[in-house]
Amino acid sequence: MRNGIHPAYGPVVFRDRAANHAFLTRSTMTSEKTIEWEDGHTYCVVDVEISNVSHPFYTATARVLDTAGRVERFERRYGKRGGA
Protein backbone atom coordinates (compact mmCIF):
# COMPACT_ATOMS: atom_id res chain seq x y z
CA MET A 1 0.00 0.00 0.00
CA ARG A 2 1.16 3.50 -0.73
CA ASN A 3 1.70 5.68 2.30
CA GLY A 4 -0.42 8.77 2.91
CA ILE A 5 -3.38 8.01 0.62
CA HIS A 6 -5.52 5.74 2.82
CA PRO A 7 -7.80 6.94 5.64
CA ALA A 8 -7.00 6.01 9.23
CA TYR A 9 -8.41 2.60 10.20
CA GLY A 10 -9.20 2.13 13.86
CA PRO A 11 -11.73 1.11 16.51
CA VAL A 12 -15.17 2.75 16.28
CA VAL A 13 -18.40 2.14 18.20
CA PHE A 14 -21.54 1.89 16.07
CA ARG A 15 -24.71 2.63 18.04
CA ASP A 16 -28.19 1.65 16.84
CA ARG A 17 -30.44 4.26 18.41
CA ALA A 18 -33.67 2.41 17.57
CA ALA A 19 -32.69 -0.79 19.39
CA ASN A 20 -30.44 0.76 22.06
CA HIS A 21 -27.59 -1.52 20.96
CA ALA A 22 -23.93 -0.71 20.34
CA PHE A 23 -20.97 -2.72 19.07
CA LEU A 24 -17.27 -2.07 18.76
CA THR A 25 -15.55 -2.74 15.45
CA ARG A 26 -12.83 -1.30 13.23
CA SER A 27 -13.69 1.21 10.53
CA THR A 28 -12.44 4.25 8.63
CA MET A 29 -15.46 6.30 9.77
CA THR A 30 -14.89 9.03 12.33
CA SER A 31 -17.10 11.21 14.48
CA GLU A 32 -16.80 14.13 16.87
CA LYS A 33 -18.89 12.23 19.46
CA THR A 34 -17.15 9.87 21.84
CA ILE A 35 -18.29 7.16 24.24
CA GLU A 36 -16.60 5.31 27.06
CA TRP A 37 -16.77 1.62 26.20
CA GLU A 38 -17.00 -1.40 28.53
CA ASP A 39 -13.22 -1.83 28.52
CA GLY A 40 -12.69 1.67 29.96
CA HIS A 41 -11.30 3.21 26.76
CA THR A 42 -12.94 6.12 24.94
CA TYR A 43 -13.85 5.61 21.26
CA CYS A 44 -15.59 7.74 18.68
CA VAL A 45 -19.22 6.72 18.20
CA VAL A 46 -21.24 6.67 14.97
CA ASP A 47 -25.04 6.63 15.32
CA VAL A 48 -26.88 4.47 12.79
CA GLU A 49 -30.60 4.21 12.15
CA ILE A 50 -30.75 0.47 11.66
CA SER A 51 -28.54 -2.54 12.32
CA ASN A 52 -28.85 -6.31 12.44
CA VAL A 53 -30.56 -5.99 15.84
CA SER A 54 -33.43 -3.83 14.57
CA HIS A 55 -33.73 -4.76 10.87
CA PRO A 56 -36.86 -6.86 10.09
CA PHE A 57 -34.89 -9.26 7.88
CA TYR A 58 -32.58 -10.29 10.72
CA THR A 59 -35.20 -10.19 13.49
CA ALA A 60 -37.75 -12.27 11.51
CA THR A 61 -40.47 -9.73 12.21
CA ALA A 62 -41.14 -8.84 8.59
CA ARG A 63 -44.81 -8.37 7.82
CA VAL A 64 -46.35 -10.80 5.38
CA LEU A 65 -48.92 -9.13 3.17
CA ASP A 66 -52.20 -10.92 2.60
CA THR A 67 -52.33 -10.38 -1.16
CA ALA A 68 -55.21 -12.78 -1.70
CA GLY A 69 -57.33 -10.88 0.81
CA ARG A 70 -56.44 -7.59 -0.83
CA VAL A 71 -57.47 -8.85 -4.26
CA GLU A 72 -60.77 -10.17 -2.93
CA ARG A 73 -61.47 -6.92 -1.11
CA PHE A 74 -60.69 -4.95 -4.31
CA GLU A 75 -63.03 -7.17 -6.35
CA ARG A 76 -65.82 -6.79 -3.78
CA ARG A 77 -65.40 -3.04 -3.74
CA TYR A 78 -65.09 -2.41 -7.48
CA GLY A 79 -66.48 -5.60 -9.00
CA LYS A 80 -64.77 -8.05 -11.29
CA ARG A 81 -63.73 -6.89 -14.74
CA GLY A 82 -65.54 -8.40 -17.67
CA GLY A 83 -63.66 -11.04 -19.69
CA ALA A 84 -61.89 -10.25 -22.92
C-alpha positions as semicolon CSV with decimal commas, in nm:
position;residue;x (nm);y (nm);z (nm)
1;M;0,000;0,000;0,000
2;R;0,116;0,350;-0,073
3;N;0,170;0,568;0,230
4;G;-0,042;0,877;0,291
5;I;-0,338;0,801;0,062
6;H;-0,552;0,574;0,282
7;P;-0,780;0,694;0,564
8;A;-0,700;0,601;0,923
9;Y;-0,841;0,260;1,020
10;G;-0,920;0,213;1,386
11;P;-1,173;0,111;1,651
12;V;-1,517;0,275;1,628
13;V;-1,840;0,214;1,820
14;F;-2,154;0,189;1,607
15;R;-2,471;0,263;1,804
16;D;-2,819;0,165;1,684
17;R;-3,044;0,426;1,841
18;A;-3,367;0,241;1,757
19;A;-3,269;-0,079;1,939
20;N;-3,044;0,076;2,206
21;H;-2,759;-0,152;2,096
22;A;-2,393;-0,071;2,034
23;F;-2,097;-0,272;1,907
24;L;-1,727;-0,207;1,876
25;T;-1,555;-0,274;1,545
26;R;-1,283;-0,130;1,323
27;S;-1,369;0,121;1,053
28;T;-1,244;0,425;0,863
29;M;-1,546;0,630;0,977
30;T;-1,489;0,903;1,233
31;S;-1,710;1,121;1,448
32;E;-1,680;1,413;1,687
33;K;-1,889;1,223;1,946
34;T;-1,715;0,987;2,184
35;I;-1,829;0,716;2,424
36;E;-1,660;0,531;2,706
37;W;-1,677;0,162;2,620
38;E;-1,700;-0,140;2,853
39;D;-1,322;-0,183;2,852
40;G;-1,269;0,167;2,996
41;H;-1,130;0,321;2,676
42;T;-1,294;0,612;2,494
43;Y;-1,385;0,561;2,126
44;C;-1,559;0,774;1,868
45;V;-1,922;0,672;1,820
46;V;-2,124;0,667;1,497
47;D;-2,504;0,663;1,532
48;V;-2,688;0,447;1,279
49;E;-3,060;0,421;1,215
50;I;-3,075;0,047;1,166
51;S;-2,854;-0,254;1,232
52;N;-2,885;-0,631;1,244
53;V;-3,056;-0,599;1,584
54;S;-3,343;-0,383;1,457
55;H;-3,373;-0,476;1,087
56;P;-3,686;-0,686;1,009
57;F;-3,489;-0,926;0,788
58;Y;-3,258;-1,029;1,072
59;T;-3,520;-1,019;1,349
60;A;-3,775;-1,227;1,151
61;T;-4,047;-0,973;1,221
62;A;-4,114;-0,884;0,859
63;R;-4,481;-0,837;0,782
64;V;-4,635;-1,080;0,538
65;L;-4,892;-0,913;0,317
66;D;-5,220;-1,092;0,260
67;T;-5,233;-1,038;-0,116
68;A;-5,521;-1,278;-0,170
69;G;-5,733;-1,088;0,081
70;R;-5,644;-0,759;-0,083
71;V;-5,747;-0,885;-0,426
72;E;-6,077;-1,017;-0,293
73;R;-6,147;-0,692;-0,111
74;F;-6,069;-0,495;-0,431
75;E;-6,303;-0,717;-0,635
76;R;-6,582;-0,679;-0,378
77;R;-6,540;-0,304;-0,374
78;Y;-6,509;-0,241;-0,748
79;G;-6,648;-0,560;-0,900
80;K;-6,477;-0,805;-1,129
81;R;-6,373;-0,689;-1,474
82;G;-6,554;-0,840;-1,767
83;G;-6,366;-1,104;-1,969
84;A;-6,189;-1,025;-2,292
